[in-house]
């Protein structure tokens, strides 16, 4: 596995792979890898004949009061895991490589970026869309792999790819969960033992809502209340949002269908967690 820091070299290597007829999969990450990321590498290896991962903690997607400086950086372990998982190339640029002095062009994401994460984290999706477009330009891959845990992010990226005619196909891979339901996240490592335990209320609430839906309850307000009630029982009284929304547009719905997603963002202790469940998705346990 080759580790590359420069744009020039990674582009050259990816173009070589393409010239050899390899189908190239791209897995963008911010490092602090966990089994969710590794499932993206596996998905890429199933569909592609070369897999390129990137590790870059993108300053442009963090707000001024967010955790950019303390975001976990575990590069040696990340590289060992990527090697073990079978990645072929890893791009680990320095910040100045991606954002050289004078950098001043950003992607304005579509309206799907506006609600939920978009309103809680102003500028976040602008930063995500910009860096992802840059990665797509730097590394001309055939397929890009993203996790469903960042549900809204995946929609923003899909929309950008369609709107800007980018020659890459996007795959969104299922959420990987701990045995007790907690969605894997690089930020889970911030949780104290007590918060870690309380955090399970999020996935429990989502599952309880889906069970009610499967039992015939379609009123969105009641499904939302089901999630809120689980959260309250664990002392999470002020989630940032619990949204029952259309899985394509993210507009709130009043009647849920199989194509409805429930999105949650909540602080557990000091740690901000997000999770989601599509009501008709029987694969997410
Ligand atoms: O999902 C992430 O880890 C990041 O938002 C991404 C897609 C790597 C862009 O920085």
Coordinates of C-alpha atoms and ligand atoms in Angstrom, one line a residue:
X1 CA 0.0 0.0 0.0
X2 CA 1.5 3.3 -1.1
X3 CA 1.0 6.4 1.1
X4 CA 1.0 9.6 -1.0
X5 CA 1.0 13.2 0.2
X6 CA 1.1 15.2 -3.1
X7 CA -1.7 15.8 -5.5
X8 CA 0.6 15.4 -8.4
X9 CA 1.7 11.9 -7.3
X10 CA -1.8 10.6 -6.4
X11 CA -3.2 11.8 -9.7
X12 CA -0.4 10.1 -11.6
X13 CA -0.9 6.8 -9.7
X14 CA -4.7 6.8 -10.2
X15 CA -4.3 7.6 -13.9
X16 CA -1.8 4.7 -14.1
X17 CA -4.3 2.4 -12.5
X18 CA -7.0 3.5 -15.0
X19 CA -4.7 3.1 -17.9
X20 CA -4.1 -0.5 -16.7
X21 CA -7.9 -1.0 -17.0
X22 CA -8.4 -1.1 -13.2
X23 CA -11.7 0.1 -11.9
X24 CA -10.9 2.6 -9.1
X25 CA -12.9 3.0 -5.9
X26 CA -12.4 6.1 -3.7
X27 CA -13.1 6.1 0.0
X28 CA -12.8 9.6 1.4
X29 CA -12.3 9.7 5.2
X30 CA -11.1 12.0 8.0
X31 CA -9.2 9.2 9.6
X32 CA -9.9 7.9 13.2
X33 CA -11.0 4.9 11.3
X34 CA -13.5 2.3 12.7
X35 CA -15.3 -0.7 11.3
X36 CA -17.7 1.6 9.4
X37 CA -14.9 3.0 7.3
X38 CA -13.5 -0.4 6.8
X39 CA -16.8 -1.6 5.5
X40 CA -16.5 1.1 2.8
X41 CA -13.1 -0.3 1.9
X42 CA -14.6 -3.8 1.7
X43 CA -17.5 -2.5 -0.5
X44 CA -15.0 -0.8 -2.8
X45 CA -12.9 -4.0 -3.0
X46 CA -16.0 -6.0 -4.0
X47 CA -16.9 -3.6 -6.8
X48 CA -13.5 -2.3 -7.9
X49 CA -10.1 -3.6 -8.7
X50 CA -8.2 -0.8 -7.0
X51 CA -9.1 1.1 -3.8
X52 CA -7.8 4.5 -2.9
X53 CA -8.6 5.9 0.6
X54 CA -8.0 9.5 1.6
X55 CA -7.4 10.8 5.1
X56 CA -7.8 14.5 5.5
X57 CA -9.4 16.3 8.5
X58 CA -11.1 19.0 6.4
X59 CA -11.0 22.4 8.2
X60 CA -13.6 23.8 5.9
X61 CA -16.4 21.7 7.2
X62 CA -15.9 22.6 10.9
X63 CA -17.5 25.6 12.4
X64 CA -15.4 28.0 14.6
X65 CA -16.7 26.5 17.8
X66 CA -16.5 22.9 16.6
X67 CA -14.0 20.1 17.4
X68 CA -11.6 20.6 14.4
X69 CA -8.4 20.9 16.6
X70 CA -9.3 18.1 18.9
X71 CA -10.8 15.8 16.2
X72 CA -9.0 12.4 16.8
X73 CA -5.9 11.9 14.6
X74 CA -4.7 8.3 14.7
X75 CA -2.7 8.2 11.5
X76 CA -0.4 5.3 12.3
X77 CA -3.2 3.0 13.4
X78 CA -5.4 4.2 10.4
X79 CA -2.6 3.3 7.9
X80 CA -2.2 -0.2 9.5
X81 CA -5.9 -0.8 9.3
X82 CA -6.1 0.3 5.7
X83 CA -3.2 -1.9 4.8
X84 CA -4.9 -4.8 6.5
X85 CA -8.2 -4.1 4.8
X86 CA -6.5 -4.2 1.4
X87 CA -6.4 -0.5 0.3
X88 CA -4.0 0.0 -2.6
X89 CA -3.3 3.7 -2.2
X90 CA -3.8 6.2 0.6
X91 CA -3.8 9.9 0.0
X92 CA -2.8 11.9 3.1
X93 CA -2.4 15.5 2.0
X94 CA -1.3 18.3 4.3
X95 CA -3.8 21.2 4.7
X96 CA -1.8 23.5 2.4
X97 CA -1.9 21.0 -0.4
X98 CA -5.7 21.1 -0.4
X99 CA -6.1 24.8 0.6
X100 CA -3.0 26.7 -0.7
X101 CA -2.7 30.4 0.0
X102 CA -5.3 32.3 -2.0
X103 CA -7.8 29.4 -2.1
X104 CA -11.2 31.0 -2.4
X105 CA -13.6 29.0 -4.5
X106 CA -16.3 26.9 -2.8
X107 CA -19.2 24.7 -3.8
X108 CA -22.6 26.1 -2.9
X109 CA -24.5 22.9 -2.1
X110 CA -28.1 22.3 -3.1
X111 CA -31.2 22.9 -1.0
X112 CA -31.0 19.5 0.5
X113 CA -28.1 20.8 2.5
X114 CA -30.3 23.5 4.1
X115 CA -32.2 21.8 6.9
X116 CA -31.1 19.6 9.9
X117 CA -27.3 19.4 9.9
X118 CA -27.3 22.4 7.5
X119 CA -29.0 24.6 9.9
X120 CA -27.3 23.3 13.1
X121 CA -23.8 23.5 11.4
X122 CA -23.9 26.5 9.1
X123 CA -21.3 26.2 6.3
X124 CA -20.7 22.5 7.1
X125 CA -22.0 21.1 3.8
X126 CA -20.3 23.9 1.8
X127 CA -17.0 22.6 3.3
X128 CA -17.9 19.0 2.6
X129 CA -19.0 19.5 -0.9
X130 CA -15.9 21.6 -1.7
X131 CA -13.4 19.1 -0.4
X132 CA -15.3 16.1 -1.9
X133 CA -15.4 17.8 -5.3
X134 CA -11.7 18.5 -5.0
X135 CA -11.0 14.9 -4.1
X136 CA -13.0 13.8 -7.1
X137 CA -10.9 16.1 -9.3
X138 CA -7.6 15.1 -7.8
X139 CA -8.3 11.4 -7.9
X140 CA -10.4 10.5 -11.0
X141 CA -12.1 7.4 -9.5
X142 CA -14.9 5.4 -11.1
X143 CA -16.8 5.0 -7.8
X144 CA -17.0 6.9 -4.6
X145 CA -18.0 5.2 -1.3
X146 CA -19.8 7.0 1.5
X147 CA -21.5 5.8 4.7
X148 CA -25.2 6.1 5.3
X149 CA -24.6 7.4 8.9
X150 CA -24.0 10.8 7.3
X151 CA -27.4 10.5 5.5
X152 CA -27.7 14.1 4.5
X153 CA -24.1 14.3 3.4
X154 CA -24.7 11.4 1.0
X155 CA -27.7 13.3 -0.5
X156 CA -25.7 16.5 -0.8
X157 CA -22.9 14.6 -2.6
X158 CA -25.3 12.7 -4.9
X159 CA -27.0 15.9 -5.8
X160 CA -23.6 17.6 -6.5
X161 CA -22.5 14.7 -8.7
X162 CA -25.8 14.9 -10.7
X163 CA -25.9 18.7 -11.0
X164 CA -22.3 19.1 -12.0
X165 CA -22.2 16.0 -14.3
X166 CA -19.3 14.5 -12.4
X167 CA -18.1 11.3 -14.0
X168 CA -18.2 9.2 -10.8
X169 CA -20.9 6.9 -9.4
X170 CA -21.8 7.1 -5.8
X171 CA -22.4 4.2 -3.5
X172 CA -23.9 4.7 0.0
X173 CA -23.1 1.8 2.3
X174 CA -25.2 0.7 5.4
X175 CA -24.5 2.1 8.9
X176 CA -22.3 -0.2 11.0
X177 CA -23.5 -0.5 14.5
X178 CA -22.2 -1.8 17.8
X179 CA -24.0 -4.9 19.2
X180 CA -26.1 -2.6 21.3
X181 CA -27.2 -0.5 18.3
X182 CA -24.9 2.5 18.7
X183 CA -23.9 3.7 15.2
X184 CA -20.1 3.7 14.8
X185 CA -18.6 7.1 14.7
X186 CA -15.1 8.5 15.2
X187 CA -16.6 10.8 17.9
X188 CA -17.8 7.8 20.0
X189 CA -14.4 7.8 21.5
X190 CA -15.1 11.1 23.2
X191 CA -18.0 9.5 25.2
X192 CA -17.6 8.8 28.9
X193 CA -18.7 5.3 30.0
X194 CA -22.0 6.8 31.3
X195 CA -22.6 8.8 28.1
X196 CA -21.7 5.8 26.0
X197 CA -24.5 3.9 27.8
X198 CA -26.9 6.8 27.4
X199 CA -26.1 7.1 23.7
X200 CA -27.8 3.8 22.9
X201 CA -31.1 5.6 23.4
X202 CA -30.7 7.1 20.0
X203 CA -30.7 3.8 18.0
X204 CA -33.3 2.3 20.5
X205 CA -35.6 5.3 19.8
X206 CA -35.1 4.9 16.0
X207 CA -35.9 1.2 16.2
X208 CA -38.9 1.7 18.4
X209 CA -40.3 4.2 15.9
X210 CA -39.7 1.8 13.1
X211 CA -41.5 -1.0 15.0
X212 CA -44.5 1.3 15.5
X213 CA -44.4 2.1 11.8
X214 CA -44.3 -1.6 10.9
X215 CA -47.2 -2.1 13.3
X216 CA -49.3 0.3 11.3
X217 CA -48.6 3.8 12.8
X218 CA -47.9 6.3 10.0
X219 CA -48.5 9.6 11.9
X220 CA -45.1 11.3 11.8
X221 CA -45.6 13.2 15.0
X222 CA -46.2 10.0 16.9
X223 CA -43.1 8.3 15.4
X224 CA -41.1 11.4 16.4
X225 CA -42.5 11.3 19.9
X226 CA -41.5 7.7 20.2
X227 CA -37.9 8.7 19.5
X228 CA -38.1 11.7 21.8
X229 CA -39.5 9.5 24.6
X230 CA -36.6 7.1 24.4
X231 CA -34.1 10.0 24.5
X232 CA -35.8 11.6 27.5
X233 CA -35.7 8.3 29.4
X234 CA -31.9 8.5 29.0
X235 CA -31.7 12.1 30.1
X236 CA -31.3 13.4 26.5
X237 CA -33.9 16.1 26.8
X238 CA -32.8 18.6 24.2
X239 CA -31.8 16.8 21.0
X240 CA -30.8 19.2 18.3
X241 CA -33.4 17.7 16.0
X242 CA -35.5 14.6 15.5
X243 CA -36.8 14.8 12.0
X244 CA -39.3 12.6 10.2
X245 CA -38.6 13.4 6.6
X246 CA -38.8 12.4 3.0
X247 CA -35.6 10.3 2.4
X248 CA -34.9 12.2 -0.9
X249 CA -35.8 15.8 -0.2
X250 CA -35.5 15.8 3.6
X251 CA -38.7 17.8 3.8
X252 CA -40.7 17.0 6.9
X253 CA -43.7 14.7 6.4
X254 CA -46.9 14.3 8.3
X255 CA -47.6 10.7 7.1
X256 CA -44.7 8.3 7.1
X257 CA -44.0 5.8 4.4
X258 CA -41.3 3.2 3.7
X259 CA -39.4 6.0 2.0
X260 CA -39.3 8.2 5.2
X261 CA -36.1 8.7 7.1
X262 CA -35.9 9.6 10.8
X263 CA -32.8 11.7 11.4
X264 CA -31.5 12.4 14.9
X265 CA -28.8 14.8 16.2
X266 CA -28.2 15.0 19.9
X267 CA -25.5 15.9 22.3
X268 CA -24.7 13.2 24.8
X269 CA -22.5 14.9 27.4
X270 CA -20.2 17.0 25.3
X271 CA -20.3 14.8 22.3
X272 CA -22.6 15.5 19.3
X273 CA -23.9 12.3 17.7
X274 CA -26.0 11.8 14.6
X275 CA -28.0 8.7 13.5
X276 CA -30.8 7.8 11.1
X277 CA -33.1 5.0 10.0
X278 CA -35.1 4.7 6.8
X279 CA -38.4 3.1 7.8
X280 CA -38.6 0.7 4.9
X281 CA -34.9 -0.4 5.2
X282 CA -35.1 -3.9 6.7
X283 CA -31.3 -4.3 6.5
X284 CA -30.6 -1.8 9.3
X285 CA -31.4 -3.8 12.4
Ligands
LIG1 O1 -17.7 11.8 6.1 C1 -16.6 12.3 6.2 O2 -15.7 11.7 6.9 C2 -16.2 13.6 5.6 O3 -17.3 14.5 5.7 C3 -15.7 13.5 4.2 C4 -16.7 12.9 3.2 C5 -14.4 12.6 4.2 C6 -15.3 14.9 3.7 O4 -14.3 15.5 4.5

